[in-house]
Amino acid sequence: MRKCVSRIVVVGLALSAWLSSSTAQTIINPSFEAESFGNFPGYISGNSTITGWSAVNSSRAGLNPAGGSPFADNGVIPAGANVAFLQNGPDSSLRTLITGLTIGETYKVNFRVNARNGNTPRLDVDIDGFNRINTAVTSVGGGNAYKYFAFDFTATATDHLMALRNDAGGDNTVLIDDFSIAVRNSGWSYAAWTDNASAGVDNTKIYTHAINFGTAVSATINGVVFAGVNGANPSGPTFSTTGLGAQFNNDANNLNETGSRQLANNFVYNGFPATITINGLITGAEYVANIYSVGWENGTRAATFSVGSDRLTVNQDHFGDNNGIRFTYRYIASGSSVT
């Protein structure tokens, strides 16, 4: 059972502005184009090192070109002619040093991900040993685009080591490409949702939308009424959804306080991708959207949330099985709707 996006509330707030830094942060050879490996099947051990990157086990990592590759056998290469691969196994990892950082500044790393056809590798991404992404990865298939992954971190030094690992069992290979880093100029964040106090809503603000997906029953949290909308792919006069074609009722989870319990009771799921479009916005006004969900297992059920090119990859199970999680997007409306 796949538990995914479940509820939404949008809050209207005052205008604000973002500030950014001009520090030249760098990931060397971010799209793996400095070399082309000719010796099949593309392992580092049978070819050469990868500029800017190191592998603990050179017989489990390497490069594949766009065509005729044993590992990069599906999807469209995101950038250039090569992708890097990590085949599972002992010490299966690739590492690179991110340089030119400003201490105390928060950065966003974007990259693209895929898997060998029929494989389900497990990708872990660490910054100096602190885990940022930990999830299974499936193949996109055919000529489809690689998946987008993104994560944030705050620099505590001018250089940080980024390590990627594949610790899946069996014979499973993950593909990675097209890394970039920039000062975080993002509206996305996430937090634990344990009760009404952590739901992120209160009746002192102006609420333009408050909706309870997957049920006709409304829920009231801190004086804010979430109107129930039953059925798969819920929609209404001010919003619409796609890709949420399945519904689950009466979920057993740890949200017990009246209000949050009602919101967490039922959900819609199954999108790849799923979309939520919010209508009736005022151009130039700042909004905060909260999407509510609950962990489905003690595992790695990650999803990448995006508005345009602003992305964040979050493990839905980050706070554990049956525990609530709230994904937040703060933005200034550029038109009357946002998806």
Short mmCIF file of C-alpha atoms in Angstrom, two decimals:
data_model
loop_
_atom_site.label_atom_id
_atom_site.label_comp_id
_atom_site.label_asym_id
_atom_site.label_seq_id
_atom_site.Cartn_x
_atom_site.Cartn_y
_atom_site.Cartn_z
CA MET A 1 0.00 0.00 0.00
CA ARG A 2 1.42 3.38 -0.96
CA LYS A 3 0.49 6.27 1.30
CA CYS A 4 1.16 9.61 -0.34
CA VAL A 5 -0.21 13.16 -0.36
CA SER A 6 -3.25 13.25 1.90
CA ARG A 7 -4.52 16.71 2.93
CA ILE A 8 -3.94 20.35 2.11
CA VAL A 9 -4.39 23.70 3.79
CA VAL A 10 -3.35 27.06 2.39
CA VAL A 11 -2.72 30.10 4.57
CA GLY A 12 -2.59 33.73 3.37
CA LEU A 13 0.17 35.90 4.83
CA ALA A 14 1.95 39.25 4.20
CA LEU A 15 4.58 39.82 1.51
CA SER A 16 8.25 39.18 2.13
CA ALA A 17 11.50 38.96 0.14
CA TRP A 18 14.29 36.38 -0.15
CA LEU A 19 18.02 37.13 0.28
CA SER A 20 20.82 35.07 -1.22
CA SER A 21 24.59 34.84 -1.22
CA SER A 22 27.01 35.04 -4.15
CA THR A 23 29.61 32.58 -2.78
CA ALA A 24 30.98 30.30 -5.52
CA GLN A 25 29.97 26.91 -4.15
CA THR A 26 31.17 24.06 -6.39
CA ILE A 27 30.58 20.38 -7.17
CA ILE A 28 33.38 19.23 -9.50
CA ASN A 29 32.34 17.27 -12.62
CA PRO A 30 28.65 17.40 -11.66
CA SER A 31 27.40 15.57 -14.78
CA PHE A 32 30.27 13.08 -15.13
CA GLU A 33 31.40 14.35 -18.54
CA ALA A 34 35.14 14.69 -17.85
CA GLU A 35 35.79 11.05 -18.90
CA SER A 36 34.25 8.50 -21.26
CA PHE A 37 34.77 4.87 -20.22
CA GLY A 38 35.27 2.49 -23.12
CA ASN A 39 35.93 -0.77 -21.28
CA PHE A 40 32.72 -2.76 -20.69
CA PRO A 41 30.70 -2.60 -18.50
CA GLY A 42 32.05 0.76 -17.30
CA TYR A 43 33.53 0.06 -13.85
CA ILE A 44 36.16 2.45 -12.50
CA SER A 45 38.41 -0.56 -11.88
CA GLY A 46 38.53 -1.33 -15.61
CA ASN A 47 38.88 2.24 -16.83
CA SER A 48 40.10 5.19 -14.75
CA THR A 49 39.14 7.40 -11.85
CA ILE A 50 36.22 9.83 -12.20
CA THR A 51 37.40 13.43 -12.00
CA GLY A 52 36.27 15.01 -8.74
CA TRP A 53 34.81 11.78 -7.35
CA SER A 54 36.20 8.81 -5.43
CA ALA A 55 34.89 5.29 -4.91
CA VAL A 56 35.63 3.05 -1.94
CA ASN A 57 35.04 -0.03 -4.12
CA SER A 58 36.06 0.74 -7.71
CA SER A 59 34.52 -2.52 -8.98
CA ARG A 60 31.00 -1.43 -7.96
CA ALA A 61 30.90 2.11 -9.40
CA GLY A 62 31.52 3.67 -12.77
CA LEU A 63 30.17 5.45 -15.84
CA ASN A 64 27.79 4.43 -18.60
CA PRO A 65 27.17 6.29 -21.86
CA ALA A 66 23.72 7.11 -23.18
CA GLY A 67 23.38 4.18 -25.58
CA GLY A 68 24.06 0.44 -25.32
CA SER A 69 24.80 0.50 -21.62
CA PRO A 70 24.32 -2.49 -19.32
CA PHE A 71 23.26 -0.32 -16.37
CA ALA A 72 21.92 2.92 -17.91
CA ASP A 73 19.46 0.92 -20.01
CA ASN A 74 16.36 3.12 -19.73
CA GLY A 75 15.34 6.74 -19.55
CA VAL A 76 16.85 9.82 -21.19
CA ILE A 77 20.31 10.86 -19.93
CA PRO A 78 19.65 14.21 -18.17
CA ALA A 79 22.93 15.98 -19.05
CA GLY A 80 25.66 15.15 -21.57
CA ALA A 81 26.53 11.60 -22.61
CA ASN A 82 27.30 9.90 -19.27
CA VAL A 83 25.68 8.94 -16.00
CA ALA A 84 27.38 7.50 -12.95
CA PHE A 85 26.21 4.17 -11.56
CA LEU A 86 26.43 2.47 -8.18
CA GLN A 87 25.93 -1.29 -8.17
CA ASN A 88 25.04 -2.61 -4.72
CA GLY A 89 27.69 -4.39 -2.78
CA PRO A 90 30.34 -3.93 -0.09
CA ASP A 91 31.42 -0.28 0.15
CA SER A 92 29.38 0.69 -2.90
CA SER A 93 29.78 4.46 -2.81
CA LEU A 94 30.77 7.59 -4.68
CA ARG A 95 32.08 10.66 -2.84
CA THR A 96 32.90 14.24 -3.73
CA LEU A 97 33.95 17.35 -1.83
CA ILE A 98 31.59 20.33 -2.10
CA THR A 99 33.74 23.46 -1.84
CA GLY A 100 33.38 27.24 -1.59
CA LEU A 101 30.68 27.20 1.08
CA THR A 102 29.87 29.96 3.56
CA ILE A 103 29.54 28.81 7.16
CA GLY A 104 25.98 29.25 8.38
CA GLU A 105 24.53 29.48 4.85
CA THR A 106 21.88 26.95 3.76
CA TYR A 107 22.29 25.30 0.35
CA LYS A 108 20.15 23.17 -1.92
CA VAL A 109 21.57 20.27 -3.93
CA ASN A 110 19.59 19.12 -6.98
CA PHE A 111 20.32 15.98 -9.01
CA ARG A 112 18.66 13.30 -11.16
CA VAL A 113 18.11 9.63 -10.33
CA ASN A 114 17.09 6.41 -12.06
CA ALA A 115 17.58 2.65 -11.70
CA ARG A 116 18.55 -0.16 -14.04
CA ASN A 117 15.47 -1.78 -15.60
CA GLY A 118 13.83 -4.17 -13.16
CA ASN A 119 16.06 -3.07 -10.26
CA THR A 120 15.17 -1.46 -6.92
CA PRO A 121 18.39 -0.03 -5.48
CA ARG A 122 18.49 1.91 -2.23
CA LEU A 123 20.12 5.33 -2.41
CA ASP A 124 21.62 6.99 0.66
CA VAL A 125 23.03 10.52 0.48
CA ASP A 126 25.08 11.90 3.38
CA ILE A 127 26.71 15.26 4.04
CA ASP A 128 29.69 14.63 6.34
CA GLY A 129 27.97 11.56 7.74
CA PHE A 130 24.55 13.15 8.30
CA ASN A 131 21.91 11.44 6.19
CA ARG A 132 19.82 13.64 3.86
CA ILE A 133 18.16 11.07 1.57
CA ASN A 134 17.53 7.37 2.17
CA THR A 135 15.11 5.71 -0.21
CA ALA A 136 14.43 2.95 -2.68
CA VAL A 137 14.63 3.97 -6.36
CA THR A 138 12.73 2.42 -9.27
CA SER A 139 13.42 2.76 -12.99
CA VAL A 140 11.62 5.38 -15.08
CA GLY A 141 11.49 3.03 -18.09
CA GLY A 142 11.67 3.61 -21.84
CA GLY A 143 12.45 7.15 -22.92
CA ASN A 144 11.12 8.84 -19.79
CA ALA A 145 12.96 11.55 -17.86
CA TYR A 146 15.08 10.70 -14.83
CA LYS A 147 13.54 11.54 -11.45
CA TYR A 148 14.36 14.78 -9.66
CA PHE A 149 15.88 14.60 -6.17
CA ALA A 150 16.79 17.59 -3.99
CA PHE A 151 17.89 18.20 -0.41
CA ASP A 152 19.00 21.10 1.82
CA PHE A 153 21.87 21.41 4.26
CA THR A 154 23.44 24.20 6.31
CA ALA A 155 27.22 24.58 6.00
CA THR A 156 29.25 24.27 9.19
CA ALA A 157 32.53 24.48 7.26
CA THR A 158 33.74 25.85 3.93
CA ASP A 159 33.95 22.30 2.49
CA HIS A 160 31.64 19.34 3.04
CA LEU A 161 31.97 15.72 1.90
CA MET A 162 28.95 14.36 0.03
CA ALA A 163 28.71 10.57 -0.06
CA LEU A 164 26.25 8.47 -2.07
CA ARG A 165 25.76 4.79 -1.29
CA ASN A 166 23.70 1.87 -2.59
CA ASP A 167 23.07 -0.59 0.23
CA ALA A 168 20.25 -2.62 -1.35
CA GLY A 169 20.36 -6.39 -1.26
CA GLY A 170 20.52 -8.51 -4.42
CA ASP A 171 21.84 -7.18 -7.73
CA ASN A 172 20.49 -3.63 -7.95
CA THR A 173 22.06 -0.57 -9.60
CA VAL A 174 21.23 3.12 -9.12
CA LEU A 175 22.00 5.80 -11.74
CA ILE A 176 22.84 9.42 -10.83
CA ASP A 177 23.53 12.53 -12.89
CA ASP A 178 23.27 16.31 -13.27
CA PHE A 179 24.24 17.62 -9.82
CA SER A 180 23.95 21.31 -9.00
CA ILE A 181 24.22 23.39 -5.83
CA ALA A 182 23.07 26.89 -5.01
CA VAL A 183 22.18 28.98 -1.98
CA ARG A 184 18.80 27.80 -0.78
CA ASN A 185 16.13 30.05 -2.25
CA SER A 186 13.31 27.65 -1.63
CA GLY A 187 9.86 27.65 -0.16
CA TRP A 188 9.89 23.94 0.81
CA SER A 189 10.35 22.56 4.33
CA TYR A 190 8.92 19.79 6.50
CA ALA A 191 8.20 19.14 10.18
CA ALA A 192 6.64 16.62 12.53
CA TRP A 193 2.85 16.71 12.86
CA THR A 194 1.95 15.14 16.20
CA ASP A 195 -1.12 17.06 17.38
CA ASN A 196 -3.17 20.21 16.82
CA ALA A 197 -0.39 22.44 18.16
CA SER A 198 2.03 21.20 15.47
CA ALA A 199 -0.48 21.34 12.60
CA GLY A 200 0.70 24.81 11.60
CA VAL A 201 -2.73 26.48 11.55
CA ASP A 202 -4.60 28.84 13.86
CA ASN A 203 -7.62 31.09 13.46
CA THR A 204 -5.64 34.34 13.79
CA LYS A 205 -4.69 34.13 10.08
CA ILE A 206 -6.67 34.38 6.86
CA TYR A 207 -7.30 30.92 5.39
CA THR A 208 -8.12 30.74 1.70
CA HIS A 209 -8.32 26.92 1.47
CA ALA A 210 -8.69 24.19 4.12
CA ILE A 211 -9.62 20.75 2.81
CA ASN A 212 -9.83 17.23 4.28
CA PHE A 213 -9.14 14.69 1.51
CA GLY A 214 -10.76 11.27 1.30
CA THR A 215 -13.89 11.87 3.39
CA ALA A 216 -17.07 13.92 3.46
CA VAL A 217 -16.46 14.61 7.17
CA SER A 218 -14.95 17.97 8.08
CA ALA A 219 -12.19 18.38 10.67
CA THR A 220 -11.62 21.38 12.91
CA ILE A 221 -8.09 22.20 14.12
CA ASN A 222 -7.43 25.30 16.26
CA GLY A 223 -10.65 26.87 15.01
CA VAL A 224 -9.90 26.21 11.31
CA VAL A 225 -12.48 24.02 9.53
CA PHE A 226 -11.08 21.60 6.93
CA ALA A 227 -14.04 20.85 4.65
CA GLY A 228 -14.37 17.16 3.79
CA VAL A 229 -14.16 16.21 0.09
CA ASN A 230 -14.80 12.50 -0.49
CA GLY A 231 -13.51 10.29 -3.29
CA ALA A 232 -10.35 9.78 -5.30
CA ASN A 233 -8.79 12.70 -7.18
CA PRO A 234 -10.70 15.22 -5.03
CA SER A 235 -11.53 18.61 -6.51
CA GLY A 236 -13.70 21.64 -5.86
CA PRO A 237 -14.32 25.19 -7.03
CA THR A 238 -10.93 26.40 -5.74
CA PHE A 239 -8.65 23.38 -6.21
CA SER A 240 -8.10 20.21 -8.23
CA THR A 241 -5.90 17.10 -8.05
CA THR A 242 -4.58 14.43 -10.39
CA GLY A 243 -2.83 11.12 -9.80
CA LEU A 244 -4.51 10.52 -6.42
CA GLY A 245 -6.83 7.85 -7.76
CA ALA A 246 -6.96 5.59 -4.71
CA GLN A 247 -8.53 6.18 -1.29
CA PHE A 248 -7.89 4.56 2.09
CA ASN A 249 -10.22 4.94 5.08
CA ASN A 250 -9.82 4.56 8.84
CA ASP A 251 -6.03 4.50 8.96
CA ALA A 252 -4.58 3.38 12.28
CA ASN A 253 -1.97 5.99 13.22
CA ASN A 254 -0.65 7.97 16.17
CA LEU A 255 -2.61 11.20 15.59
CA ASN A 256 -5.07 10.95 18.50
CA GLU A 257 -6.14 14.50 19.36
CA THR A 258 -9.60 15.49 18.06
CA GLY A 259 -9.17 17.49 14.89
CA SER A 260 -5.81 16.07 13.84
CA ARG A 261 -7.26 12.58 14.29
CA GLN A 262 -10.11 13.44 11.92
CA LEU A 263 -7.69 14.88 9.36
CA ALA A 264 -5.39 11.84 9.53
CA ASN A 265 -8.17 9.24 9.42
CA ASN A 266 -8.59 8.98 5.64
CA PHE A 267 -6.26 9.72 2.74
CA VAL A 268 -5.81 9.57 -1.02
CA TYR A 269 -2.67 8.20 -2.66
CA ASN A 270 -0.90 6.48 -5.59
CA GLY A 271 0.27 9.37 -7.75
CA PHE A 272 3.31 9.15 -10.01
CA PRO A 273 3.20 12.01 -10.25
CA ALA A 274 0.38 13.46 -8.20
CA THR A 275 -0.54 17.12 -8.58
CA ILE A 276 -2.49 19.61 -6.51
CA THR A 277 -3.54 22.83 -8.20
CA ILE A 278 -4.66 25.70 -5.97
CA ASN A 279 -6.84 28.34 -7.62
CA GLY A 280 -8.19 31.74 -6.62
CA LEU A 281 -4.84 33.27 -5.61
CA ILE A 282 -3.99 36.97 -5.61
CA THR A 283 -0.95 37.75 -7.75
CA GLY A 284 1.86 39.16 -5.59
CA ALA A 285 0.44 37.88 -2.29
CA GLU A 286 2.45 35.46 -0.16
CA TYR A 287 0.92 32.11 0.80
CA VAL A 288 1.84 29.07 2.87
CA ALA A 289 0.58 25.63 1.79
CA ASN A 290 0.67 22.68 4.16
CA ILE A 291 0.29 19.10 2.87
CA TYR A 292 -0.34 16.52 5.59
CA SER A 293 0.61 12.84 5.58
CA VAL A 294 1.44 9.95 7.93
CA GLY A 295 4.29 7.43 7.89
CA TRP A 296 3.33 4.09 6.35
CA GLU A 297 6.19 1.98 7.74
CA ASN A 298 9.59 2.29 9.38
CA GLY A 299 11.15 2.56 5.95
CA THR A 300 12.19 4.81 3.10
CA ARG A 301 9.15 6.04 1.18
CA ALA A 302 10.58 9.22 -0.34
CA ALA A 303 8.82 11.70 -2.59
CA THR A 304 10.08 14.82 -4.34
CA PHE A 305 7.79 17.80 -3.84
CA SER A 306 8.09 20.51 -6.48
CA VAL A 307 6.70 23.77 -7.76
CA GLY A 308 8.48 24.45 -11.04
CA SER A 309 12.20 23.95 -10.40
CA ASP A 310 11.92 24.44 -6.62
CA ARG A 311 12.17 20.91 -5.21
CA LEU A 312 12.71 19.00 -1.97
CA THR A 313 12.97 15.21 -1.54
CA VAL A 314 11.54 14.02 1.78
CA ASN A 315 11.12 10.55 3.26
CA GLN A 316 7.45 10.33 4.20
CA ASP A 317 8.48 7.84 6.91
CA HIS A 318 11.06 10.27 8.33
CA PHE A 319 9.38 10.41 11.76
CA GLY A 320 8.52 6.69 11.83
CA ASP A 321 5.57 4.42 11.16
CA ASN A 322 2.15 5.96 11.89
CA ASN A 323 3.62 9.32 12.86
CA GLY A 324 2.44 12.50 11.16
CA ILE A 325 4.49 14.70 8.85
CA ARG A 326 3.72 18.14 7.39
CA PHE A 327 5.23 19.38 4.10
CA THR A 328 5.17 23.17 3.77
CA TYR A 329 5.58 25.43 0.75
CA ARG A 330 5.86 29.21 1.23
CA TYR A 331 5.55 31.22 -1.98
CA ILE A 332 4.55 34.49 -3.59
CA ALA A 333 1.82 33.90 -6.16
CA SER A 334 2.90 34.72 -9.73
CA GLY A 335 -0.66 34.26 -10.98
CA SER A 336 -4.13 33.15 -9.94
CA SER A 337 -3.10 29.48 -9.48
CA VAL A 338 -0.16 27.29 -8.53
CA THR A 339 0.47 23.54 -9.10
#
